[in-house]
Short mmCIF file of C-alpha atoms in Angstrom, two decimals:
data_model
loop_
_atom_site.label_atom_id
_atom_site.label_comp_id
_atom_site.label_asym_id
_atom_site.label_seq_id
_atom_site.Cartn_x
_atom_site.Cartn_y
_atom_site.Cartn_z
CA UNK A 51 40.03 -29.25 36.91
CA UNK A 52 41.21 -32.55 36.79
CA UNK A 53 38.58 -33.49 34.46
CA UNK A 54 39.88 -31.08 31.96
CA UNK A 55 43.38 -32.47 32.07
CA UNK A 56 42.07 -36.14 31.67
CA UNK A 57 39.88 -34.90 28.74
CA UNK A 58 42.92 -33.19 27.02
CA UNK A 59 45.08 -36.28 27.37
CA UNK A 60 42.30 -38.41 25.86
CA UNK A 61 42.14 -35.96 22.86
CA UNK A 62 45.80 -36.30 22.34
CA UNK A 63 45.31 -40.10 21.86
CA UNK A 64 43.13 -39.31 18.86
CA UNK A 65 45.91 -39.43 16.61
CA UNK A 66 47.45 -42.63 17.75
CA UNK A 67 46.98 -45.59 15.32
CA UNK A 68 45.52 -47.99 17.69
CA UNK A 69 42.91 -45.90 19.23
CA UNK A 70 39.63 -45.88 17.40
CA UNK A 71 36.83 -43.28 17.85
CA UNK A 72 34.63 -45.56 19.92
CA UNK A 73 37.59 -46.07 22.54
CA UNK A 74 38.00 -42.23 22.76
CA UNK A 75 34.08 -41.76 23.15
CA UNK A 76 34.01 -44.27 25.83
CA UNK A 77 37.22 -42.72 27.62
CA UNK A 78 35.76 -39.24 27.44
CA UNK A 79 32.21 -40.51 28.66
CA UNK A 80 33.95 -42.12 31.53
CA UNK A 81 35.71 -39.11 32.46
CA UNK A 82 32.57 -36.88 32.21
CA UNK A 83 30.54 -39.23 34.31
CA UNK A 84 33.19 -39.26 36.88
CA UNK A 85 33.26 -35.43 36.90
CA UNK A 86 29.50 -35.35 37.26
CA UNK A 87 29.58 -37.59 40.12
CA UNK A 88 32.31 -35.45 41.90
CA UNK A 89 30.31 -32.28 41.13
CA UNK A 90 27.16 -34.04 42.47
CA UNK A 91 28.80 -35.05 45.81
CA UNK A 92 29.83 -31.72 46.55
CA UNK A 93 28.17 -29.90 49.49
CA UNK A 94 25.87 -27.00 48.84
CA UNK A 95 27.43 -23.67 49.16
CA UNK A 96 24.23 -21.82 49.75
CA UNK A 97 21.43 -21.78 52.16
CA UNK A 98 17.67 -21.96 51.65
CA UNK A 99 15.30 -19.03 52.33
CA UNK A 100 13.85 -18.75 55.95
CA UNK A 101 10.26 -19.63 54.69
CA UNK A 102 11.79 -22.83 53.22
CA UNK A 103 13.48 -23.66 56.56
CA UNK A 104 10.17 -23.06 58.34
CA UNK A 105 8.12 -25.19 56.13
CA UNK A 106 10.78 -28.04 56.42
CA UNK A 107 10.65 -27.71 60.22
CA UNK A 108 6.79 -27.96 60.18
CA UNK A 109 6.84 -30.81 57.92
CA UNK A 110 9.50 -32.60 60.27
CA UNK A 111 7.32 -32.00 63.35
CA UNK A 112 4.29 -33.29 61.75
CA UNK A 113 6.15 -36.50 60.34
CA UNK A 114 7.28 -37.13 63.94
CA UNK A 115 3.70 -36.81 65.24
CA UNK A 116 2.10 -38.96 62.70
CA UNK A 117 4.70 -41.69 62.49
CA UNK A 118 3.45 -43.56 65.79
CA UNK A 119 -0.12 -43.16 64.51
CA UNK A 120 0.63 -44.96 61.21
CA UNK A 121 2.77 -47.58 62.88
CA UNK A 122 -0.23 -48.49 65.13
CA UNK A 123 -2.65 -48.36 62.26
CA UNK A 124 -0.51 -50.79 60.27
CA UNK A 125 0.20 -53.23 63.36
CA UNK A 126 -3.50 -53.28 64.36
CA UNK A 127 -5.34 -53.24 60.98
CA UNK A 128 -2.59 -54.34 58.53
CA UNK A 129 -4.30 -57.46 57.48
CA UNK A 130 -7.88 -56.21 57.31
CA UNK A 131 -9.42 -56.38 53.78
CA UNK A 132 -10.75 -52.94 52.84
CA UNK A 133 -12.99 -54.06 49.77
CA UNK A 134 -13.27 -55.52 46.41
CA UNK A 135 -12.06 -53.72 43.24
CA UNK A 136 -12.93 -54.84 39.80
CA UNK A 137 -10.96 -54.11 36.63
CA UNK A 138 -13.80 -51.80 35.41
CA UNK A 139 -13.23 -49.69 38.56
CA UNK A 140 -9.53 -49.42 38.02
CA UNK A 141 -9.95 -48.56 34.38
CA UNK A 142 -12.55 -46.06 35.33
CA UNK A 143 -10.09 -44.12 37.39
CA UNK A 144 -10.58 -46.01 40.67
CA UNK A 145 -13.80 -43.96 41.46
CA UNK A 146 -15.27 -45.21 44.57
CA UNK A 147 -12.32 -47.52 45.43
CA UNK A 148 -11.10 -47.05 48.93
CA UNK A 149 -7.46 -47.85 48.53
CA UNK A 150 -5.30 -45.04 49.79
CA UNK A 151 -4.62 -43.35 53.03
CA UNK A 152 -4.51 -39.59 52.52
CA UNK A 153 -5.35 -36.60 54.65
CA UNK A 154 -4.59 -33.86 52.01
CA UNK A 155 -7.75 -34.04 49.79
CA UNK A 156 -11.11 -35.95 49.57
CA UNK A 157 -13.05 -36.29 46.29
CA UNK A 158 -16.73 -36.38 47.04
CA UNK A 159 -18.89 -37.30 44.17
CA UNK A 160 -21.71 -34.78 45.38
CA UNK A 161 -19.68 -31.91 46.92
CA UNK A 162 -16.49 -32.01 44.82
CA UNK A 163 -12.94 -31.93 46.17
CA UNK A 164 -12.01 -30.82 49.52
CA UNK A 165 -8.37 -29.85 50.36
CA UNK A 166 -7.63 -30.60 54.23
CA UNK A 167 -11.35 -30.38 54.90
CA UNK A 168 -11.99 -27.10 52.93
CA UNK A 169 -13.81 -26.68 49.80
CA UNK A 170 -12.16 -24.94 46.76
CA UNK A 171 -14.21 -21.88 47.45
CA UNK A 172 -13.26 -21.83 51.03
CA UNK A 173 -9.53 -22.22 50.16
CA UNK A 174 -9.79 -19.28 47.69
CA UNK A 175 -11.28 -17.27 50.55
CA UNK A 176 -8.74 -18.11 53.16
CA UNK A 177 -5.41 -18.55 51.15
CA UNK A 178 -3.24 -15.36 50.54
CA UNK A 179 -3.55 -13.86 47.11
CA UNK A 180 -1.21 -11.92 44.92
CA UNK A 181 -1.90 -8.16 44.92
CA UNK A 182 -5.07 -7.63 42.81
CA UNK A 183 -5.67 -11.44 42.53
CA UNK A 184 -8.80 -13.36 43.32
CA UNK A 185 -7.38 -16.79 43.69
CA UNK A 186 -5.09 -18.18 46.34
CA UNK A 187 -1.32 -18.43 45.50
CA UNK A 188 -0.19 -21.83 44.37
CA UNK A 189 2.49 -21.64 46.88
CA UNK A 190 0.02 -21.13 49.69
CA UNK A 191 -2.07 -24.23 48.36
CA UNK A 192 1.11 -26.27 48.78
CA UNK A 193 1.57 -24.93 52.14
CA UNK A 194 -1.80 -25.88 53.11
CA UNK A 195 -1.63 -29.33 51.72
CA UNK A 196 1.79 -30.16 53.51
CA UNK A 197 0.95 -28.54 56.85
CA UNK A 198 -2.89 -28.47 57.17
CA UNK A 199 -2.37 -24.68 58.02
CA UNK A 200 -3.12 -21.49 56.05
CA UNK A 201 0.25 -19.87 55.53
CA UNK A 202 1.27 -16.72 57.32
#
């Protein structure tokens, strides 16, 4: 590749009396960085699996559906104060502080965590498991959190 030829020409300058090792290192790193940028800008030469494409399509559809709701909420309630937060609350892990919009999970101090409205036990019962497994697969949990659906 062109980076190889450039590096080779830089190495040939090592024995030149006016080129010190720092200059050569800078020249080599410049060529290496340029080569890395070229490699990073190349198009992918492979495709994703069908399940990843399906998941991506579902997420895009959900984003299109939710965007107007979030825009409306920000427009109507954007300047409304939610509550007061103390330093102690922040240091204590922000327990009880209402400060984030999220639909994926809810931590109730009495019931524990809920994922998309389901308890951990309900998730384990509903999510697909590995053969012989008793716990839902991590990939299935991710699908549930991203789409609010139990995966096929």
